[in-house]
Coordinates of C-alpha atoms in Angstrom, one line a residue:
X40 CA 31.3 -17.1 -0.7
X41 CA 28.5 -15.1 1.1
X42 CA 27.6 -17.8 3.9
X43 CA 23.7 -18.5 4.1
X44 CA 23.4 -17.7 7.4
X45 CA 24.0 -13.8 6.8
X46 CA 20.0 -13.2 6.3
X47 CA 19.2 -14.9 9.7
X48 CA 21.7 -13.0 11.2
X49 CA 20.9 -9.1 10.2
X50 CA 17.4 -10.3 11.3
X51 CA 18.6 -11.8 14.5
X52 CA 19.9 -8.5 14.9
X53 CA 16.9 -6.0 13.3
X54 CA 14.3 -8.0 15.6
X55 CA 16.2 -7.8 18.3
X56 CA 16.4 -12.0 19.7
X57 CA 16.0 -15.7 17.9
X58 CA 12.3 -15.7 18.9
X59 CA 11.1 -12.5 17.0
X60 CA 14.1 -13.7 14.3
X61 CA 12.4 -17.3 14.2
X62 CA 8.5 -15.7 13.9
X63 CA 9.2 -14.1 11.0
X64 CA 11.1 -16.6 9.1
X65 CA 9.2 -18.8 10.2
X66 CA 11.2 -21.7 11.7
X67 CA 12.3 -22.5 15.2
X68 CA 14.0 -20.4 17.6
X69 CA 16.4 -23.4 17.9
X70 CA 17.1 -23.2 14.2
X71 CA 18.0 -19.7 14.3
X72 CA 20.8 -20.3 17.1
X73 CA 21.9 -23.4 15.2
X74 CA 22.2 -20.8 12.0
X75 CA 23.9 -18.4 14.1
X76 CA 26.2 -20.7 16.0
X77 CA 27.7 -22.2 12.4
X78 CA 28.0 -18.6 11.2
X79 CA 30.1 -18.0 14.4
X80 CA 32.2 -20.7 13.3
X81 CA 32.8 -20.0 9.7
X82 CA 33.7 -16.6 10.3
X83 CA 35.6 -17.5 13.8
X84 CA 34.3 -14.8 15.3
X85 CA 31.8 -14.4 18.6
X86 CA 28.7 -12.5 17.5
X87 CA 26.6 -11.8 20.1
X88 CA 26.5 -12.0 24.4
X89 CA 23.9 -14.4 25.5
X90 CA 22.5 -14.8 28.7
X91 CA 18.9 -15.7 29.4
X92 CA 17.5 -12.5 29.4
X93 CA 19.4 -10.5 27.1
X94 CA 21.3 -10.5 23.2
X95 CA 23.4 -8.6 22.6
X96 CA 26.2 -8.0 20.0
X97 CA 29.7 -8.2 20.2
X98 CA 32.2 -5.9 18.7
X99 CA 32.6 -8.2 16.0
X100 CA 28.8 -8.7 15.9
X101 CA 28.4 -4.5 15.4
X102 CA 30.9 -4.3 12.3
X103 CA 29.3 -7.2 10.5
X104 CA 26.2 -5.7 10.9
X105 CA 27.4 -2.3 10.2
X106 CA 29.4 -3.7 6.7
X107 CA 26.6 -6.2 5.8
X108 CA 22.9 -5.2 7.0
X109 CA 22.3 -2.3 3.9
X110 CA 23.6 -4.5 1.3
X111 CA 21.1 -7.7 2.2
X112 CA 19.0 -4.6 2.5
X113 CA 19.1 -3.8 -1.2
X114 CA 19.3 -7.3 -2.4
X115 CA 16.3 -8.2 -0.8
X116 CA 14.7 -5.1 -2.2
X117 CA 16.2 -6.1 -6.2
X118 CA 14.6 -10.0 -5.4
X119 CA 11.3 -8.2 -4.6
X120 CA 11.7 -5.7 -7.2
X121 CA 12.0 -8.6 -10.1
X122 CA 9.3 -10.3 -8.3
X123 CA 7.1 -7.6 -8.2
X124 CA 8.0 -6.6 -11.7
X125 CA 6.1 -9.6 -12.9
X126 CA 2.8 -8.9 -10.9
X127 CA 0.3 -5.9 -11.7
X128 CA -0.2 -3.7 -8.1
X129 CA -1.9 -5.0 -5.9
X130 CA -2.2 -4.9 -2.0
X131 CA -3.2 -2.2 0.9
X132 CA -1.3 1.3 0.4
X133 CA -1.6 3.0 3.7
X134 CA -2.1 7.6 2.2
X135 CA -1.8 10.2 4.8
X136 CA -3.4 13.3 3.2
X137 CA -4.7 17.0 4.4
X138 CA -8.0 17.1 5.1
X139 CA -9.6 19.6 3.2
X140 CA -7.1 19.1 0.1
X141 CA -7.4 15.0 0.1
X142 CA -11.1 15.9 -0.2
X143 CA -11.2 18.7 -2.9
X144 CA -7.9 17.0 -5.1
X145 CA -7.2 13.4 -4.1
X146 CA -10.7 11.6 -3.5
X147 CA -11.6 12.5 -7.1
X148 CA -9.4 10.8 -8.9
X149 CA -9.7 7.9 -6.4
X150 CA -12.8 6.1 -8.3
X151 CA -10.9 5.9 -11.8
X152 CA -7.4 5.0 -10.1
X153 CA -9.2 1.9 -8.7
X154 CA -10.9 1.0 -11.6
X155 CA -7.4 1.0 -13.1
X156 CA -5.6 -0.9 -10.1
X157 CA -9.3 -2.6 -8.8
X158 CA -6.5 -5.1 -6.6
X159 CA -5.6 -2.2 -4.7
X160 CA -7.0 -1.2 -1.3
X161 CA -6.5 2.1 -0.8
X162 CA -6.6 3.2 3.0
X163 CA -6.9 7.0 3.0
X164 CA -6.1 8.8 6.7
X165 CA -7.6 12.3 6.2
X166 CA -5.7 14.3 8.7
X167 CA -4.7 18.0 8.7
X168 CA -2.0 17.3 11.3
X169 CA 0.9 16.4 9.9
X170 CA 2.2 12.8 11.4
X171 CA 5.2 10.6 10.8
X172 CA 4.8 8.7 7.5
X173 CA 7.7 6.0 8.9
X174 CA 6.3 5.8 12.5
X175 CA 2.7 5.5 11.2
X176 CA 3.1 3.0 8.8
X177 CA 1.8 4.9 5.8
X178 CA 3.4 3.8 2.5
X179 CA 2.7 7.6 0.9
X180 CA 2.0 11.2 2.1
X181 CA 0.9 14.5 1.1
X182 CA 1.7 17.8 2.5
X183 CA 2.7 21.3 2.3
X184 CA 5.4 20.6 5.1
X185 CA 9.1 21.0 4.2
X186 CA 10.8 17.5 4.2
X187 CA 13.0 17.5 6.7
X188 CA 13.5 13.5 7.3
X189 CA 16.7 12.8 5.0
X190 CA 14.9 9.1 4.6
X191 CA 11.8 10.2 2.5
X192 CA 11.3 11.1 -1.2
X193 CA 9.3 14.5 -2.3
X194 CA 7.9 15.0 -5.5
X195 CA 6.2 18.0 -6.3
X196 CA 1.9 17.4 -6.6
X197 CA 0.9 20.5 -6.8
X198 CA 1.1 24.3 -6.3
X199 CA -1.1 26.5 -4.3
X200 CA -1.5 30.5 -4.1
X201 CA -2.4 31.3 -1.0
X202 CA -5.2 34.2 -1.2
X203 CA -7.4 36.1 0.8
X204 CA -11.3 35.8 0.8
X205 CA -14.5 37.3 1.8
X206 CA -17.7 37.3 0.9
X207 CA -19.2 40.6 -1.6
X208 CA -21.8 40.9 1.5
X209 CA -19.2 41.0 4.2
X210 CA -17.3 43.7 1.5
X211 CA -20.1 45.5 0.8
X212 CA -20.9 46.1 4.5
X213 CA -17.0 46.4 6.2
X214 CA -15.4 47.9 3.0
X215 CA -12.1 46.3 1.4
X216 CA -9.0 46.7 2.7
X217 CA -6.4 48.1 0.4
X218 CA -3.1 47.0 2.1
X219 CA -1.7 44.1 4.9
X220 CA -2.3 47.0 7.7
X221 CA -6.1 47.5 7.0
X222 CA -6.5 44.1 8.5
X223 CA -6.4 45.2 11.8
X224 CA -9.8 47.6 11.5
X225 CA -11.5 43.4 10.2
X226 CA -12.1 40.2 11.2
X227 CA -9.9 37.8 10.1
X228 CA -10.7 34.2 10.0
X229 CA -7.6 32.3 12.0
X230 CA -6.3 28.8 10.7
X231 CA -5.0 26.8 14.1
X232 CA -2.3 23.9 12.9
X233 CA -3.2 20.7 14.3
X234 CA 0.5 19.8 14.1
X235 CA 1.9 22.4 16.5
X236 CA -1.6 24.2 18.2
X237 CA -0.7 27.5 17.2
X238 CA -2.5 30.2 14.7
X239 CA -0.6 30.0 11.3
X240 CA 0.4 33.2 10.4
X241 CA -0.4 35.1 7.3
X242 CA 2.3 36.1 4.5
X243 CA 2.1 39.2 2.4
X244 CA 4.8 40.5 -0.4
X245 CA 5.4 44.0 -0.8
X246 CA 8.0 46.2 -1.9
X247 CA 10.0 42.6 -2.8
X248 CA 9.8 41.7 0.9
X249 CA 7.7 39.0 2.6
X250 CA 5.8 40.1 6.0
X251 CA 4.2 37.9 8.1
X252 CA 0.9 39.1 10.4
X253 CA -1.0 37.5 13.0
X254 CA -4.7 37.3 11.9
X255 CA -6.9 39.0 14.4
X256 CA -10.2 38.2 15.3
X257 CA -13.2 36.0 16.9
X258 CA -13.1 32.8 15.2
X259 CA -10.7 30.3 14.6
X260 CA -11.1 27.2 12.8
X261 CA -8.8 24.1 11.7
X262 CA -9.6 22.9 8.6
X263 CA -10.4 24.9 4.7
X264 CA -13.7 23.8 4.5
X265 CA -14.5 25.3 8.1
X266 CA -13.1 28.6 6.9
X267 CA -14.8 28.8 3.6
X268 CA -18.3 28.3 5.2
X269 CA -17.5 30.9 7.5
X270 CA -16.7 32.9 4.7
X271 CA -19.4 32.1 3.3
X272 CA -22.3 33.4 5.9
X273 CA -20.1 36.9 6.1
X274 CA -17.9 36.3 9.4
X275 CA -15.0 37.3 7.9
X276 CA -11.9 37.3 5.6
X277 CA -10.0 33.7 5.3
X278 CA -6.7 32.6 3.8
X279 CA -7.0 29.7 1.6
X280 CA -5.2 27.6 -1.0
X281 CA -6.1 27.9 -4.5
X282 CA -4.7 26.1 -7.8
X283 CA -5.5 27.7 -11.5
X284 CA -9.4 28.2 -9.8
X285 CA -9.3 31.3 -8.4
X286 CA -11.8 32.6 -11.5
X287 CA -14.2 30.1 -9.9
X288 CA -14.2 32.0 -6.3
X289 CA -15.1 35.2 -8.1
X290 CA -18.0 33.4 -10.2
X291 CA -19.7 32.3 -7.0
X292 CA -19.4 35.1 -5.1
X293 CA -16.2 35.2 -3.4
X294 CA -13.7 37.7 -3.4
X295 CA -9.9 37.6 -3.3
X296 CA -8.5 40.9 -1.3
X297 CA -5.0 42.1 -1.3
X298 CA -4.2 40.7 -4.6
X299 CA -1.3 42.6 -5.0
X300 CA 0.5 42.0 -1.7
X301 CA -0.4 37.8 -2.3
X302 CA 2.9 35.8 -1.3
X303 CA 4.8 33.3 -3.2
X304 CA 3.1 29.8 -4.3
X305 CA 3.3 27.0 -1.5
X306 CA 4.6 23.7 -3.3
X307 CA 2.1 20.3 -2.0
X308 CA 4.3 17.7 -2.0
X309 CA 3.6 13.8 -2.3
X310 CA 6.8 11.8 -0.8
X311 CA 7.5 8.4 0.5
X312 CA 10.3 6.0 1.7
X313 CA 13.5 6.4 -0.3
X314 CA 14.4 2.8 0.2
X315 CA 15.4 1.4 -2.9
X316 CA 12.9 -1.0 -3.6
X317 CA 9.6 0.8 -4.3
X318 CA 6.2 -1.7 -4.5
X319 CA 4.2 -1.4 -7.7
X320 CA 1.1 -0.6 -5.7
X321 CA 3.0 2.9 -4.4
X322 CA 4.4 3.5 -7.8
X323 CA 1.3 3.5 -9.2
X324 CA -0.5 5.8 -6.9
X325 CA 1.9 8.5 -7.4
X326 CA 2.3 8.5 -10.6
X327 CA -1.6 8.2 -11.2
X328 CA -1.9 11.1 -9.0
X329 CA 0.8 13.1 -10.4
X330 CA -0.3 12.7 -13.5
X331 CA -4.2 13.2 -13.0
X332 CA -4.2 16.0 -10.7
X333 CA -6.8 18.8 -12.0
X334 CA -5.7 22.3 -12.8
X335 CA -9.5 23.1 -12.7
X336 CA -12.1 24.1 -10.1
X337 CA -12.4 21.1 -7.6
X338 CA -16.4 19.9 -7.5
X339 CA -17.1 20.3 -3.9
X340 CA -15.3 24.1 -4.4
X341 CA -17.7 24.4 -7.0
X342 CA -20.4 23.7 -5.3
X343 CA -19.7 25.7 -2.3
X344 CA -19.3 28.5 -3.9
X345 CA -22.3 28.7 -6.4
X346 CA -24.4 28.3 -3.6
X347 CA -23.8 31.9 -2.6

C-alpha cells in the first residue's frame, strides 16, 4: 500500500519546511506535521531533524526521497496529462526567442496560432542573449545555442546559412573580395553576443576545412536588424542568417560575397523541459511552429530590402 502521506512528504521536502509545504497544498502547517508524524510511524522510521529554526532530513528521510520523489513526480505528471487531455490549451506560455529571428520567423505566425488557441496567452521575451529557460521560468525557447543542459528537449525549427552581405554601392565603390583574406583590405560589420560580450567570429570553408576570422572594422552592432541597416546605407559587409531567401537579398539589392568559402548550415533549435508531462498549451506552440515555419522571404526582410 503506498501510504497517503507520501505527497505531503516529497513536498515537505521540495519546499523545504511544513509552512511553504502547507501554502501550497493548501492546509495548515499543523496538518502537514500531523501527516508527516503518522508517515513516521507507519514506516517506523525518523524522517527529518526538527528544531525551531531548521528541517532537515534524516538518513532515512534522504533514501525515501531519493527512491520515491521521481515516481510521485511522474504520477502527478500522468493525472495532469489525462486531465489536460480532456481540455483544449489554454493558459500563459512563457517563449524566449532571438531578437531579430522571433521578429522576422516567429511573430508571423503568432496572429493565426492564436486564432487557433485564442485561450492561450502567449508571453514573448525577445532577447538575443541567450538565458536559462529553467531559471527564467520560460515554458519554451529558441536558439542557435548547442543544448548543453541534459534536462531540456531540442527539436530542430529551422536551418540557417550563414552568408556575407553588402550593399552593390558599397561593391561598386570598395570592390569585392574574392577569398576569406581580402577581408582584411574592408570593413566588416562585427556581431557582439549579448550572452558572453565578445565579437562572434566569422566561419569560412575552404579546401574541406572550416577557418574562423575575426571581423575587422569600425562598427559593431548586436542584433541582425542593426547589421542589415548598416548594410544597407554602405558601412560595410555583415554576416547574417538566411533560410531558402537568399534570392530575395539579391532582388533588393543586396549581395552575398564569398559564396564559395560559405560554412556549413547553423541548426535553430526550439526545446523545452523534458519532464514527462508536457501541457497542451506548449505542445501546441511547437508543433504549430514547427509545422508553419516559412521557407520564404520573411516580410520585414522583404521590406528592408526593396527599399534599397
Amino acid at each position: 500500500m503506498i501510504p497517503n502521506q507520501l505527497n505531503t512528504f516529497n513536498t515537505v521536502v521540495k519546499n523545504g519546511s511544513f509552512s511553504s509545504a502547507a501554502r501550497l497544498l493548501g492546509v495548515s502547517s499543523a496538518a502537514i506535521s500531523k501527516s508527516i508524524s503518522q508517515l513516521e510511524k507507519n514506516l517506523e522510521l525518523r524522517l527529518f531533524h526538527r528544531s525551531t529554526h531548521s528541517l532537515t532530513l534524516t538518513e532515512d528521510g534522504q533514501e525515501l526521497y531519493k527512491r520515491t520523489g521521481h515516481l510521485i513526480e511522474q504520477l502527478e505528471d500522468q493525472i495532469r496529462l489525462s486531465t489536460d487531455k480532456q481540455k483544449s490549451p489554454h493558459g500563459r506560455l512563457k517563449v524566449n526567442l532571438p531578437d531579430s529571428f522571433g521578429r522576422m520567423f516567429v511573430l508571423p505566425l503568432v496572429p493565426a496560432f492564436l486564432e487557433k488557441y485564442p485561450d492561450v496567452e502567449l508571453d514573448l521575451k525577445f532577447d538575443d542573449r541567450m538565458g536559462d529557460l529553467v531559471k527564467e521560468g520560460a515554458d519554451v525557447g529558441i536558439g542557435v545555442l548547442g543544448n548543453d543542459d541534459s534536462s531540456l528537449i531540442a527539436r530542430e525549427f529551422y536551418s540557417l546559412q550563414p552568408v556575407l552581405v553588402a550593399s552593390r554601392d558599397y561593391l561598386l565603390k570598395y570592390g569585392e573580395p574574392s577569398t576569406p583574406q581580402d577581408l582584411l583590405q574592408h570593413n566588416c560589420i562585427a556581431y557582439r553576443s549579448n550572452t558572453t560580450g565578445k565579437k562572434k567570429l566569422w566561419n569560412f570553408r575552404t579546401d574541406g576545412e572550416q577557418i574562423q576570422m575575426e571581423p575587422e572594422g569600425n562598427l559593431i552592432v548586436n542584433n541582425l536588424s542593426a547589421a542589415m541597416t548598416a548594410v544597407e546605407t554602405g558601412v560595410g559587409i555583415a554576416a547574417v542568417g538566411v533560410g531558402n531567401y537568399g534570392a530575395c537579398l539579391e532582388q533588393g539589392g543586396f549581395r552575398r560575397v564569398l559564396r564559395g568559402y560559405e560554412s556549413d548550415p547553423i541548426k535553430v533549435m526550439i526545446y523545452y523541459s523534458s519532464r514527462h508531462y508536457l501541457p497542451a498549451k506548449t505542445r501546441a506552440f511547437i508543433d504549430y511552429m514547427i509545422a508553419n515555419v516559412q521557407e520564404k522571404c520573411p516580410l520585414e526582410l522583404e521590406e528592408m530590402i526593396h527599399a534599397l
